[in-house]
JSON list of C-alpha atoms in Angstrom, two decimals:
[
{"chain": "U", "resi": 276, "resn": "UNK", "atom": "CA", "xyz": [-5.78, -1.60, 25.24]},
{"chain": "U", "resi": 277, "resn": "UNK", "atom": "CA", "xyz": [-7.27, -3.93, 22.61]},
{"chain": "U", "resi": 278, "resn": "UNK", "atom": "CA", "xyz": [-6.60, -1.38, 19.85]},
{"chain": "U", "resi": 279, "resn": "UNK", "atom": "CA", "xyz": [-2.98, -0.99, 20.95]},
{"chain": "U", "resi": 280, "resn": "UNK", "atom": "CA", "xyz": [-2.53, -4.77, 21.04]},
{"chain": "U", "resi": 281, "resn": "UNK", "atom": "CA", "xyz": [-4.16, -5.13, 17.61]},
{"chain": "U", "resi": 282, "resn": "UNK", "atom": "CA", "xyz": [-2.00, -2.43, 16.01]},
{"chain": "U", "resi": 283, "resn": "UNK", "atom": "CA", "xyz": [1.15, -3.81, 17.63]},
{"chain": "U", "resi": 284, "resn": "UNK", "atom": "CA", "xyz": [0.41, -7.34, 16.37]},
{"chain": "U", "resi": 285, "resn": "UNK", "atom": "CA", "xyz": [-0.49, -6.03, 12.92]},
{"chain": "U", "resi": 286, "resn": "UNK", "atom": "CA", "xyz": [2.56, -3.78, 12.57]},
{"chain": "U", "resi": 287, "resn": "UNK", "atom": "CA", "xyz": [4.86, -6.60, 13.69]},
{"chain": "U", "resi": 288, "resn": "UNK", "atom": "CA", "xyz": [3.29, -8.85, 11.05]},
{"chain": "U", "resi": 289, "resn": "UNK", "atom": "CA", "xyz": [3.58, -6.14, 8.38]},
{"chain": "U", "resi": 290, "resn": "UNK", "atom": "CA", "xyz": [7.18, -5.37, 9.36]},
{"chain": "U", "resi": 291, "resn": "UNK", "atom": "CA", "xyz": [8.01, -9.04, 8.76]},
{"chain": "U", "resi": 292, "resn": "UNK", "atom": "CA", "xyz": [6.57, -8.80, 5.23]},
{"chain": "U", "resi": 293, "resn": "UNK", "atom": "CA", "xyz": [8.16, -5.43, 4.45]},
{"chain": "U", "resi": 294, "resn": "UNK", "atom": "CA", "xyz": [11.61, -6.76, 5.39]},
{"chain": "U", "resi": 295, "resn": "UNK", "atom": "CA", "xyz": [11.46, -9.06, 2.33]},
{"chain": "U", "resi": 296, "resn": "UNK", "atom": "CA", "xyz": [11.35, -6.16, -0.15]},
{"chain": "U", "resi": 297, "resn": "UNK", "atom": "CA", "xyz": [13.49, -3.16, -1.09]},
{"chain": "U", "resi": 298, "resn": "UNK", "atom": "CA", "xyz": [11.16, -0.72, 0.64]},
{"chain": "U", "resi": 299, "resn": "UNK", "atom": "CA", "xyz": [11.36, 1.61, 3.61]},
{"chain": "U", "resi": 300, "resn": "UNK", "atom": "CA", "xyz": [8.64, 2.03, 6.24]},
{"chain": "U", "resi": 301, "resn": "UNK", "atom": "CA", "xyz": [8.37, 5.77, 6.67]},
{"chain": "U", "resi": 302, "resn": "UNK", "atom": "CA", "xyz": [5.80, 5.94, 9.43]},
{"chain": "U", "resi": 303, "resn": "UNK", "atom": "CA", "xyz": [2.73, 4.53, 11.07]},
{"chain": "U", "resi": 304, "resn": "UNK", "atom": "CA", "xyz": [0.04, 6.95, 12.17]},
{"chain": "U", "resi": 305, "resn": "UNK", "atom": "CA", "xyz": [-2.98, 5.34, 13.77]},
{"chain": "U", "resi": 306, "resn": "UNK", "atom": "CA", "xyz": [-4.10, 2.70, 11.30]},
{"chain": "U", "resi": 307, "resn": "UNK", "atom": "CA", "xyz": [-2.05, 4.11, 8.38]},
{"chain": "U", "resi": 308, "resn": "UNK", "atom": "CA", "xyz": [1.19, 2.40, 7.39]},
{"chain": "U", "resi": 309, "resn": "UNK", "atom": "CA", "xyz": [3.30, 4.36, 4.86]},
{"chain": "U", "resi": 310, "resn": "UNK", "atom": "CA", "xyz": [5.98, 2.62, 2.81]},
{"chain": "U", "resi": 311, "resn": "UNK", "atom": "CA", "xyz": [8.22, 4.02, 0.07]},
{"chain": "U", "resi": 312, "resn": "UNK", "atom": "CA", "xyz": [10.69, 2.53, -2.38]},
{"chain": "U", "resi": 313, "resn": "UNK", "atom": "CA", "xyz": [13.34, 4.42, -4.30]},
{"chain": "U", "resi": 314, "resn": "UNK", "atom": "CA", "xyz": [14.39, 6.45, -1.25]},
{"chain": "U", "resi": 315, "resn": "UNK", "atom": "CA", "xyz": [16.87, 7.28, 0.06]},
{"chain": "U", "resi": 316, "resn": "UNK", "atom": "CA", "xyz": [18.56, 5.46, -2.84]},
{"chain": "U", "resi": 317, "resn": "UNK", "atom": "CA", "xyz": [16.96, 5.65, -6.27]},
{"chain": "U", "resi": 318, "resn": "UNK", "atom": "CA", "xyz": [15.65, 2.31, -7.61]},
{"chain": "U", "resi": 319, "resn": "UNK", "atom": "CA", "xyz": [14.40, 1.53, -11.10]},
{"chain": "U", "resi": 320, "resn": "UNK", "atom": "CA", "xyz": [12.15, -1.21, -9.70]},
{"chain": "U", "resi": 321, "resn": "UNK", "atom": "CA", "xyz": [10.51, 0.91, -6.99]},
{"chain": "U", "resi": 322, "resn": "UNK", "atom": "CA", "xyz": [6.95, 0.39, -8.26]},
{"chain": "U", "resi": 323, "resn": "UNK", "atom": "CA", "xyz": [7.52, -3.36, -8.67]},
{"chain": "U", "resi": 324, "resn": "UNK", "atom": "CA", "xyz": [8.85, -3.65, -5.12]},
{"chain": "U", "resi": 325, "resn": "UNK", "atom": "CA", "xyz": [5.84, -1.82, -3.66]},
{"chain": "U", "resi": 326, "resn": "UNK", "atom": "CA", "xyz": [3.39, -3.80, -5.82]},
{"chain": "U", "resi": 327, "resn": "UNK", "atom": "CA", "xyz": [4.83, -7.18, -4.84]},
{"chain": "U", "resi": 328, "resn": "UNK", "atom": "CA", "xyz": [4.97, -6.11, -1.19]},
{"chain": "U", "resi": 329, "resn": "UNK", "atom": "CA", "xyz": [1.31, -5.02, -1.38]},
{"chain": "U", "resi": 330, "resn": "UNK", "atom": "CA", "xyz": [0.25, -8.44, -2.67]},
{"chain": "U", "resi": 331, "resn": "UNK", "atom": "CA", "xyz": [2.24, -10.06, 0.15]},
{"chain": "U", "resi": 332, "resn": "UNK", "atom": "CA", "xyz": [0.54, -7.78, 2.71]},
{"chain": "U", "resi": 333, "resn": "UNK", "atom": "CA", "xyz": [-2.91, -8.89, 1.51]},
{"chain": "U", "resi": 334, "resn": "UNK", "atom": "CA", "xyz": [-1.83, -12.51, 1.92]},
{"chain": "U", "resi": 335, "resn": "UNK", "atom": "CA", "xyz": [-0.65, -11.69, 5.47]},
{"chain": "U", "resi": 336, "resn": "UNK", "atom": "CA", "xyz": [-3.98, -9.99, 6.26]},
{"chain": "U", "resi": 337, "resn": "UNK", "atom": "CA", "xyz": [-5.86, -13.09, 5.03]},
{"chain": "U", "resi": 338, "resn": "UNK", "atom": "CA", "xyz": [-4.18, -15.22, 7.72]},
{"chain": "U", "resi": 339, "resn": "UNK", "atom": "CA", "xyz": [-3.91, -12.54, 10.42]},
{"chain": "U", "resi": 340, "resn": "UNK", "atom": "CA", "xyz": [-5.92, -13.32, 13.56]},
{"chain": "U", "resi": 341, "resn": "UNK", "atom": "CA", "xyz": [-7.26, -10.50, 15.73]},
{"chain": "U", "resi": 342, "resn": "UNK", "atom": "CA", "xyz": [-6.75, -11.77, 19.27]},
{"chain": "U", "resi": 343, "resn": "UNK", "atom": "CA", "xyz": [-9.91, -10.31, 20.78]},
{"chain": "U", "resi": 344, "resn": "UNK", "atom": "CA", "xyz": [-12.07, -10.92, 17.64]},
{"chain": "U", "resi": 345, "resn": "UNK", "atom": "CA", "xyz": [-10.66, -14.06, 16.00]},
{"chain": "U", "resi": 346, "resn": "UNK", "atom": "CA", "xyz": [-13.61, -14.49, 13.62]},
{"chain": "U", "resi": 347, "resn": "UNK", "atom": "CA", "xyz": [-13.31, -10.98, 12.13]},
{"chain": "U", "resi": 348, "resn": "UNK", "atom": "CA", "xyz": [-11.39, -10.14, 8.95]},
{"chain": "U", "resi": 349, "resn": "UNK", "atom": "CA", "xyz": [-9.28, -6.98, 8.70]},
{"chain": "U", "resi": 350, "resn": "UNK", "atom": "CA", "xyz": [-10.21, -4.82, 5.72]},
{"chain": "U", "resi": 351, "resn": "UNK", "atom": "CA", "xyz": [-6.89, -3.41, 4.51]},
{"chain": "U", "resi": 352, "resn": "UNK", "atom": "CA", "xyz": [-6.99, -0.79, 1.74]},
{"chain": "U", "resi": 353, "resn": "UNK", "atom": "CA", "xyz": [-3.85, -0.20, -0.32]},
{"chain": "U", "resi": 354, "resn": "UNK", "atom": "CA", "xyz": [-3.22, 2.76, -2.62]},
{"chain": "U", "resi": 355, "resn": "UNK", "atom": "CA", "xyz": [-0.20, 3.16, -4.90]},
{"chain": "U", "resi": 356, "resn": "UNK", "atom": "CA", "xyz": [1.08, 6.22, -6.74]},
{"chain": "U", "resi": 357, "resn": "UNK", "atom": "CA", "xyz": [4.45, 7.07, -8.31]},
{"chain": "U", "resi": 358, "resn": "UNK", "atom": "CA", "xyz": [6.15, 10.41, -8.74]},
{"chain": "U", "resi": 359, "resn": "UNK", "atom": "CA", "xyz": [8.72, 12.79, -7.38]},
{"chain": "U", "resi": 360, "resn": "UNK", "atom": "CA", "xyz": [8.83, 13.95, -3.78]},
{"chain": "U", "resi": 361, "resn": "UNK", "atom": "CA", "xyz": [11.11, 15.58, -1.26]},
{"chain": "U", "resi": 362, "resn": "UNK", "atom": "CA", "xyz": [12.44, 13.58, 1.69]},
{"chain": "U", "resi": 363, "resn": "UNK", "atom": "CA", "xyz": [14.49, 14.56, 4.68]},
{"chain": "U", "resi": 364, "resn": "UNK", "atom": "CA", "xyz": [15.05, 14.28, 8.41]},
{"chain": "U", "resi": 365, "resn": "UNK", "atom": "CA", "xyz": [13.00, 16.81, 10.35]},
{"chain": "U", "resi": 366, "resn": "UNK", "atom": "CA", "xyz": [13.50, 17.72, 13.99]},
{"chain": "U", "resi": 367, "resn": "UNK", "atom": "CA", "xyz": [16.34, 17.39, 16.47]},
{"chain": "U", "resi": 368, "resn": "UNK", "atom": "CA", "xyz": [14.71, 16.17, 19.69]},
{"chain": "U", "resi": 369, "resn": "UNK", "atom": "CA", "xyz": [12.82, 13.36, 17.95]},
{"chain": "U", "resi": 370, "resn": "UNK", "atom": "CA", "xyz": [14.14, 13.36, 14.38]},
{"chain": "U", "resi": 371, "resn": "UNK", "atom": "CA", "xyz": [11.88, 11.79, 11.77]},
{"chain": "U", "resi": 372, "resn": "UNK", "atom": "CA", "xyz": [12.41, 10.90, 8.14]},
{"chain": "U", "resi": 373, "resn": "UNK", "atom": "CA", "xyz": [9.53, 12.67, 6.39]},
{"chain": "U", "resi": 374, "resn": "UNK", "atom": "CA", "xyz": [8.16, 12.76, 2.85]},
{"chain": "U", "resi": 375, "resn": "UNK", "atom": "CA", "xyz": [6.65, 15.86, 1.25]},
{"chain": "U", "resi": 376, "resn": "UNK", "atom": "CA", "xyz": [4.93, 16.69, -1.99]},
{"chain": "U", "resi": 377, "resn": "UNK", "atom": "CA", "xyz": [1.98, 16.00, -4.23]},
{"chain": "U", "resi": 378, "resn": "UNK", "atom": "CA", "xyz": [3.01, 12.37, -4.73]},
{"chain": "U", "resi": 379, "resn": "UNK", "atom": "CA", "xyz": [2.61, 11.72, -1.00]},
{"chain": "U", "resi": 380, "resn": "UNK", "atom": "CA", "xyz": [-0.80, 13.41, -0.93]},
{"chain": "U", "resi": 381, "resn": "UNK", "atom": "CA", "xyz": [-2.02, 11.56, -4.03]},
{"chain": "U", "resi": 382, "resn": "UNK", "atom": "CA", "xyz": [-0.87, 8.23, -2.56]},
{"chain": "U", "resi": 383, "resn": "UNK", "atom": "CA", "xyz": [-2.88, 8.96, 0.56]},
{"chain": "U", "resi": 384, "resn": "UNK", "atom": "CA", "xyz": [-5.96, 9.80, -1.53]},
{"chain": "U", "resi": 385, "resn": "UNK", "atom": "CA", "xyz": [-5.51, 6.57, -3.51]},
{"chain": "U", "resi": 386, "resn": "UNK", "atom": "CA", "xyz": [-5.62, 4.60, -0.26]},
{"chain": "U", "resi": 387, "resn": "UNK", "atom": "CA", "xyz": [-8.61, 6.55, 1.05]},
{"chain": "U", "resi": 388, "resn": "UNK", "atom": "CA", "xyz": [-10.61, 5.99, -2.16]},
{"chain": "U", "resi": 389, "resn": "UNK", "atom": "CA", "xyz": [-9.69, 2.33, -2.45]},
{"chain": "U", "resi": 390, "resn": "UNK", "atom": "CA", "xyz": [-11.88, -0.59, -1.51]},
{"chain": "U", "resi": 391, "resn": "UNK", "atom": "CA", "xyz": [-11.21, -3.06, 1.30]},
{"chain": "U", "resi": 392, "resn": "UNK", "atom": "CA", "xyz": [-8.81, -5.87, 0.42]},
{"chain": "U", "resi": 393, "resn": "UNK", "atom": "CA", "xyz": [-7.92, -4.37, -2.95]},
{"chain": "U", "resi": 394, "resn": "UNK", "atom": "CA", "xyz": [-4.82, -2.64, -4.33]},
{"chain": "U", "resi": 395, "resn": "UNK", "atom": "CA", "xyz": [-5.73, 0.61, -6.11]},
{"chain": "U", "resi": 396, "resn": "UNK", "atom": "CA", "xyz": [-3.06, 1.79, -8.56]},
{"chain": "U", "resi": 397, "resn": "UNK", "atom": "CA", "xyz": [-2.75, 5.22, -10.19]},
{"chain": "U", "resi": 398, "resn": "UNK", "atom": "CA", "xyz": [-2.25, 5.67, -13.93]},
{"chain": "U", "resi": 399, "resn": "UNK", "atom": "CA", "xyz": [1.38, 6.72, -13.30]},
{"chain": "U", "resi": 400, "resn": "UNK", "atom": "CA", "xyz": [2.17, 3.54, -11.39]},
{"chain": "U", "resi": 401, "resn": "UNK", "atom": "CA", "xyz": [0.22, 1.39, -13.87]},
{"chain": "U", "resi": 402, "resn": "UNK", "atom": "CA", "xyz": [2.39, 2.72, -16.72]},
{"chain": "U", "resi": 403, "resn": "UNK", "atom": "CA", "xyz": [5.55, 1.73, -14.82]},
{"chain": "U", "resi": 404, "resn": "UNK", "atom": "CA", "xyz": [4.21, -1.71, -13.86]},
{"chain": "U", "resi": 405, "resn": "UNK", "atom": "CA", "xyz": [3.06, -2.38, -17.44]},
{"chain": "U", "resi": 406, "resn": "UNK", "atom": "CA", "xyz": [6.72, -2.71, -18.47]},
{"chain": "U", "resi": 407, "resn": "UNK", "atom": "CA", "xyz": [6.71, -6.06, -16.62]},
{"chain": "U", "resi": 408, "resn": "UNK", "atom": "CA", "xyz": [4.23, -8.50, -18.23]},
{"chain": "U", "resi": 409, "resn": "UNK", "atom": "CA", "xyz": [4.06, -10.41, -14.94]},
{"chain": "U", "resi": 410, "resn": "UNK", "atom": "CA", "xyz": [1.78, -7.78, -13.39]},
{"chain": "U", "resi": 411, "resn": "UNK", "atom": "CA", "xyz": [-1.95, -8.18, -13.99]},
{"chain": "U", "resi": 412, "resn": "UNK", "atom": "CA", "xyz": [-4.03, -5.03, -13.73]},
{"chain": "U", "resi": 413, "resn": "UNK", "atom": "CA", "xyz": [-7.70, -4.33, -14.49]},
{"chain": "U", "resi": 414, "resn": "UNK", "atom": "CA", "xyz": [-9.18, -0.94, -15.19]},
{"chain": "U", "resi": 415, "resn": "UNK", "atom": "CA", "xyz": [-11.13, 0.35, -12.20]},
{"chain": "U", "resi": 416, "resn": "UNK", "atom": "CA", "xyz": [-12.21, 3.52, -13.98]},
{"chain": "U", "resi": 417, "resn": "UNK", "atom": "CA", "xyz": [-12.34, 7.15, -12.99]},
{"chain": "U", "resi": 418, "resn": "UNK", "atom": "CA", "xyz": [-12.49, 8.06, -9.33]},
{"chain": "U", "resi": 419, "resn": "UNK", "atom": "CA", "xyz": [-12.76, 11.46, -7.71]},
{"chain": "U", "resi": 420, "resn": "UNK", "atom": "CA", "xyz": [-9.77, 12.10, -5.44]},
{"chain": "U", "resi": 421, "resn": "UNK", "atom": "CA", "xyz": [-10.33, 14.81, -2.82]},
{"chain": "U", "resi": 422, "resn": "UNK", "atom": "CA", "xyz": [-8.62, 18.05, -3.91]},
{"chain": "U", "resi": 423, "resn": "UNK", "atom": "CA", "xyz": [-7.13, 16.19, -6.92]},
{"chain": "U", "resi": 424, "resn": "UNK", "atom": "CA", "xyz": [-10.04, 15.83, -9.35]},
{"chain": "U", "resi": 425, "resn": "UNK", "atom": "CA", "xyz": [-10.82, 12.75, -11.43]},
{"chain": "U", "resi": 426, "resn": "UNK", "atom": "CA", "xyz": [-8.14, 10.11, -11.89]},
{"chain": "U", "resi": 427, "resn": "UNK", "atom": "CA", "xyz": [-8.17, 6.89, -13.87]},
{"chain": "U", "resi": 428, "resn": "UNK", "atom": "CA", "xyz": [-7.14, 4.04, -11.59]},
{"chain": "U", "resi": 429, "resn": "UNK", "atom": "CA", "xyz": [-6.52, 0.31, -11.86]},
{"chain": "U", "resi": 430, "resn": "UNK", "atom": "CA", "xyz": [-6.82, -2.75, -9.63]},
{"chain": "U", "resi": 431, "resn": "UNK", "atom": "CA", "xyz": [-3.65, -4.77, -9.16]},
{"chain": "U", "resi": 432, "resn": "UNK", "atom": "CA", "xyz": [-4.83, -8.37, -9.46]},
{"chain": "U", "resi": 433, "resn": "UNK", "atom": "CA", "xyz": [-1.57, -10.26, -9.09]},
{"chain": "U", "resi": 434, "resn": "UNK", "atom": "CA", "xyz": [2.00, -10.87, -10.17]},
{"chain": "U", "resi": 435, "resn": "UNK", "atom": "CA", "xyz": [3.04, -13.90, -12.21]},
{"chain": "U", "resi": 436, "resn": "UNK", "atom": "CA", "xyz": [1.51, -16.94, -10.47]},
{"chain": "U", "resi": 437, "resn": "UNK", "atom": "CA", "xyz": [0.59, -15.02, -7.30]},
{"chain": "U", "resi": 438, "resn": "UNK", "atom": "CA", "xyz": [-2.94, -13.62, -7.22]},
{"chain": "U", "resi": 439, "resn": "UNK", "atom": "CA", "xyz": [-4.30, -11.39, -4.52]},
{"chain": "U", "resi": 440, "resn": "UNK", "atom": "CA", "xyz": [-6.13, -13.68, -2.09]},
{"chain": "U", "resi": 441, "resn": "UNK", "atom": "CA", "xyz": [-9.84, -14.39, -2.38]},
{"chain": "U", "resi": 442, "resn": "UNK", "atom": "CA", "xyz": [-11.64, -13.02, 0.68]},
{"chain": "U", "resi": 443, "resn": "UNK", "atom": "CA", "xyz": [-15.07, -14.29, -0.32]},
{"chain": "U", "resi": 444, "resn": "UNK", "atom": "CA", "xyz": [-18.02, -12.95, -2.33]},
{"chain": "U", "resi": 445, "resn": "UNK", "atom": "CA", "xyz": [-18.69, -9.94, -0.10]},
{"chain": "U", "resi": 446, "resn": "UNK", "atom": "CA", "xyz": [-15.30, -8.49, -1.12]},
{"chain": "U", "resi": 447, "resn": "UNK", "atom": "CA", "xyz": [-15.51, -9.15, -4.88]},
{"chain": "U", "resi": 448, "resn": "UNK", "atom": "CA", "xyz": [-16.15, -5.98, -6.83]}
]
């Protein structure tokens, strides 16, 4: 019951953040929360919307209180990747809007290989974000992504005057 309460509280908090951006929550599976921008309508600023939303989610996590463990800090990992994909409604009894393709799989691997309370950005997304000088990114280096090989990735550090929050020395890498 505590896990259900925690996830419900967390998803309600995240939904409140997500509503402020031009993004679409595709699904939540367990502790994974998948968001996309640029679908169903194409957007030139899709990467910017996801990046700014990601920073806002880390700020929400910093102040989020776990009811049954109020002194514990959630350790959200965020992975970002950009590319083409296929999207559509699947099923008739319980129709779901689903995403398919390598971009979806790579995004998942980016999240899995990220570090707690950091935003890990692929080279493809970094190139898009670099068009806006407001984004601050640092080279993370090469990481091995399961079934994808080595990829150069970056840490998103902030946007304009908004930095990702400081969670203390144990989370500085």
